[in-house]
Amino acid sequence: MEDLFANCNLCPRKCGADRTAGKTGFCGMPGYPVVNLIKLHYGEEPIISGKNGSGTVFFEGCSLGCVFCQNYTISRGPTGHGTAMDKESLSSAYLKLQDQGANNINLVTPIHFAPAVADSVALAKSRGLNIPVAVNCSGYDLVRTLKLFDGLVDIYMPDMKYFSSSFSSEYSHASDYFSVCCSAIDEMVRQTGSIKLGEDGMLKKGVIVRHLILPGGLFDSKHVLDYLTSRYGNRIYISLMSQYTPMPSCTGKLAKRPSERSCSSLADYLASKGQVNAFIQEYDSSGKEMIPDFNA
Ligand code: SF4
């Protein structure tokens, strides 16, 4: 079978890097999964975290590379203290999280490792993994790569970060972000179907699209909400996040938080669209405390 890491075109950057030969592309990562942190995580939406927590695996690196990344300490290539994991060790980690009572397995930014991660999920399922598996990603994902997860993943939690190409170019060097993200979310919804909650109130299948409100991004956010509500409505959840925190490298418009007024007006705007499958993050819950401690 073709080694998809050998001429890497797993994401829209299409670097063509031979990651099996020590070369790296935009994401900066080798051709095997590197994990920074595995833990029960309680900071996701209530239908994901619940009381028991979400069994979260944080992968290093990212193929989008937003200038304001809230997880920048692990997303900008190898940290040097991550752990290389193969499908056997990853599948054992998922089973251990299941034994600890996790509501689900939550794979954070796994797409640049997709072939190996998909294999690890398949192996874990064959070894008794029976809780939902979620992929948590930037939305800058190719449909053909997402198809590697078809039948293995129950829940997708993509971002839809931008509508305008000027924002996506300036902040993520990805002028095609919106069109790529639209196709990706279509594929995710195709794979999972509409929202399905269990008797315990936890999400078993479906898509939660997250949108982080950016400072100065009110109109762009409205376009994102217009698109999501008109295309999917209550077949998906929309999670409106106000946790944006300026990272040390952020300057200009990005050096401050979005205003409380713009966050609350977007929440009202979303409600006015009839979107009841929604999560609105409390403005006061914003801040660095929402970001996992990757150095712990
Ligand atoms: S996954 Fe990494 S190496 Fe592969 S195309 Fe994307 S950025 Fe380039």
XYZ file of C-alpha atoms and ligand atoms in Angstrom:
304
model
C 0.000 0.000 0.000
C 1.210 3.528 -0.818
C 2.904 5.251 2.116
C 1.056 8.549 2.344
C 3.910 10.057 4.373
C 6.417 9.444 1.544
C 5.174 12.195 -0.768
C 3.039 14.052 1.702
C -0.091 15.633 0.307
C -2.219 14.950 3.358
C -3.366 18.542 3.753
C -4.000 21.490 1.419
C -0.374 22.655 1.785
C 0.561 19.712 -0.489
C 4.263 20.005 0.365
C 5.255 16.699 -1.258
C 7.788 16.163 1.552
C 9.149 12.670 2.049
C 8.397 12.414 5.745
C 9.608 8.800 5.773
C 13.116 10.053 4.910
C 13.443 12.696 7.609
C 12.110 15.559 5.487
C 9.400 17.817 6.845
C 6.893 20.157 5.260
C 4.890 23.121 6.527
C 3.638 21.212 9.599
C 7.221 20.429 10.593
C 6.374 16.917 11.734
C 7.892 13.510 10.946
C 6.037 10.611 9.341
C 4.883 9.076 12.610
C 2.588 10.438 15.340
C 4.144 12.597 18.040
C 1.998 13.079 21.137
C 2.497 15.837 23.676
C -0.140 15.059 26.279
C -2.743 12.387 27.059
C -5.295 13.187 29.744
C -8.913 13.278 30.814
C -9.923 16.781 29.757
C -12.843 18.709 31.213
C -12.698 21.891 29.118
C -14.703 20.778 26.074
C -18.419 21.289 25.438
C -20.577 19.590 28.130
C -21.801 16.892 25.724
C -18.142 15.958 25.127
C -16.547 16.364 28.558
C -19.470 15.397 30.785
C -18.603 14.514 34.373
C -16.039 11.865 33.511
C -13.997 13.928 31.086
C -12.961 13.454 27.493
C -10.050 11.096 26.853
C -7.864 13.556 25.043
C -4.739 12.944 23.003
C -2.909 16.141 22.008
C -0.753 15.664 18.917
C 2.165 17.989 18.176
C 2.340 20.160 15.054
C -0.358 21.640 12.849
C -0.745 22.206 9.129
C -2.643 25.490 9.489
C -0.356 27.509 11.742
C -2.523 30.458 12.822
C -0.507 33.405 14.107
C -2.718 33.618 17.213
C -2.739 29.869 17.977
C -3.889 29.260 21.548
C -1.881 26.006 21.655
C 1.228 27.498 20.065
C 3.567 25.763 22.503
C 2.820 22.414 20.843
C 1.485 23.359 17.403
C 4.602 24.916 15.864
C 6.429 21.694 15.083
C 8.185 19.290 17.431
C 8.604 20.532 21.008
C 11.433 18.132 21.732
C 9.563 16.585 24.625
C 6.779 14.828 22.705
C 6.501 11.059 22.511
C 6.690 9.147 19.236
C 3.854 6.624 19.223
C 2.977 3.812 16.857
C -0.458 2.316 16.302
C 0.029 -0.253 19.078
C 0.979 2.291 21.735
C -1.722 4.727 20.632
C -4.422 2.059 20.703
C -3.281 1.014 24.207
C -3.528 4.660 25.312
C -7.127 4.879 24.035
C -8.061 1.677 25.866
C -6.485 2.989 29.071
C -8.529 6.209 28.796
C -11.639 4.083 28.290
C -10.765 2.118 31.444
C -10.421 5.425 33.306
C -14.060 6.210 32.425
C -13.554 8.646 29.541
C -16.726 9.553 27.682
C -14.899 9.422 24.370
C -11.503 9.478 22.716
C -10.713 13.006 21.594
C -7.922 13.230 19.004
C -6.686 16.819 18.901
C -5.036 17.963 15.647
C -4.309 14.481 14.272
C -4.832 15.138 10.551
C -1.150 15.526 9.585
C -0.726 12.013 11.050
C -4.017 10.716 9.606
C -2.926 7.359 8.097
C -1.216 6.201 11.302
C -3.922 7.580 13.585
C -6.683 5.910 11.542
C -4.791 2.607 11.847
C -4.501 3.095 15.614
C -8.257 3.645 15.971
C -9.033 0.564 13.876
C -6.667 -1.502 16.039
C -8.166 -0.146 19.273
C -11.676 -1.007 18.071
C -10.553 -4.540 17.307
C -9.192 -4.699 20.869
C -12.429 -3.546 22.535
C -12.649 0.236 22.230
C -16.368 0.982 22.290
C -16.685 4.640 23.274
C -17.109 7.298 20.554
C -14.002 8.545 18.794
C -13.779 12.266 18.015
C -11.469 14.168 15.681
C -10.803 17.744 16.752
C -9.245 19.749 13.911
C -8.724 23.106 12.219
C -11.161 22.590 9.360
C -8.316 23.089 6.868
C -8.574 19.472 5.834
C -8.770 17.607 2.553
C -11.792 15.405 1.892
C -9.606 12.553 0.637
C -7.646 12.578 3.922
C -10.818 12.688 6.006
C -12.019 9.599 4.139
C -9.261 7.652 5.919
C -11.401 8.047 9.049
C -14.681 6.991 7.417
C -16.372 4.363 9.593
C -13.828 4.863 12.407
C -14.753 8.312 13.701
C -18.105 9.101 15.303
C -17.706 12.788 16.087
C -15.928 15.639 14.337
C -15.133 18.925 16.041
C -13.720 21.151 13.277
C -13.156 24.868 13.496
C -14.600 27.229 10.960
C -12.248 30.097 11.627
C -12.803 32.560 8.796
C -15.120 33.499 5.984
C -12.954 36.077 4.269
C -9.788 35.160 2.410
C -8.114 38.344 3.610
C -8.436 37.145 7.207
C -7.359 33.597 6.386
C -4.393 34.862 4.357
C -3.263 37.315 6.990
C -3.688 35.056 10.009
C -3.089 31.558 8.590
C -1.407 31.989 5.177
C -4.329 30.061 3.695
C -6.335 32.147 1.244
C -8.432 29.087 0.328
C -9.408 28.332 3.934
C -13.160 28.934 3.614
C -13.745 26.809 0.512
C -11.548 23.988 1.864
C -13.352 24.105 5.197
C -16.801 24.014 3.540
C -15.906 20.823 1.650
C -14.351 19.295 4.774
C -17.418 19.912 6.931
C -19.688 18.505 4.212
C -17.622 15.311 4.311
C -17.691 15.177 8.117
C -21.482 15.532 8.177
C -21.752 12.886 5.466
C -19.718 10.469 7.589
C -21.412 11.027 10.948
C -24.957 11.999 9.982
C -27.024 14.306 12.167
C -26.537 14.831 15.896
C -27.200 11.757 18.036
C -27.171 12.034 21.830
C -27.143 9.035 24.166
C -29.469 8.487 27.116
C -26.674 9.908 29.249
C -26.904 13.186 27.326
C -23.461 12.726 25.782
C -22.777 13.104 22.079
C -22.499 9.747 20.331
C -22.436 10.900 16.709
C -22.366 14.181 14.861
C -20.447 17.357 14.161
C -19.741 20.331 16.411
C -18.365 23.274 14.448
C -16.403 25.695 16.585
C -15.920 29.334 15.841
C -13.454 31.400 17.831
C -14.461 35.068 17.916
C -11.477 37.203 16.958
C -10.894 40.825 17.905
C -12.149 42.989 15.047
C -13.815 39.971 13.442
C -17.491 40.688 14.100
C -18.603 40.836 10.463
C -16.525 37.853 9.453
C -18.060 35.878 12.317
C -21.555 36.806 11.131
C -20.763 35.449 7.669
C -19.536 32.186 9.214
C -22.721 31.854 11.273
C -24.880 32.718 8.253
C -23.224 29.962 6.262
C -23.403 27.273 8.952
C -27.011 27.951 9.928
C -28.251 28.101 6.361
C -26.393 24.971 5.213
C -26.824 22.704 8.248
C -29.044 24.389 10.845
C -29.699 22.094 13.779
C -28.225 19.023 12.054
C -24.966 20.169 13.679
C -23.971 21.951 16.862
C -22.346 25.351 16.609
C -19.998 26.298 19.419
C -19.300 30.014 19.707
C -16.093 30.567 21.609
C -15.016 33.784 23.287
C -11.848 32.445 24.878
C -9.479 34.242 22.486
C -6.404 35.285 24.447
C -3.546 37.237 22.825
C -0.434 35.098 22.690
C 2.956 36.743 23.301
C 3.670 37.176 19.568
C 0.300 38.843 18.799
C 0.434 42.487 17.747
C -1.962 45.096 16.356
C -5.614 44.072 16.264
C -4.743 40.662 17.689
C -3.117 42.059 20.823
C -6.402 42.432 22.678
C -9.421 40.289 23.461
C -12.637 40.672 21.455
C -15.052 42.931 23.307
C -17.721 41.440 25.542
C -20.264 43.430 23.549
C -19.302 41.834 20.226
C -19.361 38.352 21.794
C -22.823 38.844 23.223
C -24.149 40.368 20.013
C -22.916 37.301 18.084
C -24.630 35.009 20.577
C -27.876 36.937 20.000
C -27.323 36.783 16.249
C -26.925 33.011 16.364
C -30.104 32.626 18.436
C -31.980 34.852 15.978
C -31.175 32.279 13.275
C -33.129 29.597 15.171
C -29.993 27.653 16.105
C -30.857 25.749 19.279
C -28.032 23.234 18.932
C -25.481 25.740 20.126
C -22.957 26.342 22.859
C -22.095 29.858 23.867
C -18.968 30.158 25.932
C -19.203 32.504 28.910
C -17.088 35.604 28.310
C -15.658 35.362 31.818
C -14.510 31.790 31.219
C -12.008 33.139 28.714
C -8.328 33.322 29.367
C -5.203 31.280 29.643
C -6.786 28.922 32.164
C -8.725 27.360 29.237
C -5.473 26.245 27.620
C -4.086 22.905 28.861
C -0.729 23.051 30.598
C 1.458 21.232 28.076
C 4.497 21.570 30.324
C 2.924 19.880 33.355
S 0.614 17.247 6.432
Fe 2.475 18.518 6.734
S 3.996 17.785 5.235
Fe 1.983 16.948 4.628
S 1.182 18.387 3.119
Fe 0.386 19.044 5.120
S 1.857 20.530 5.968
Fe 2.848 19.438 4.246
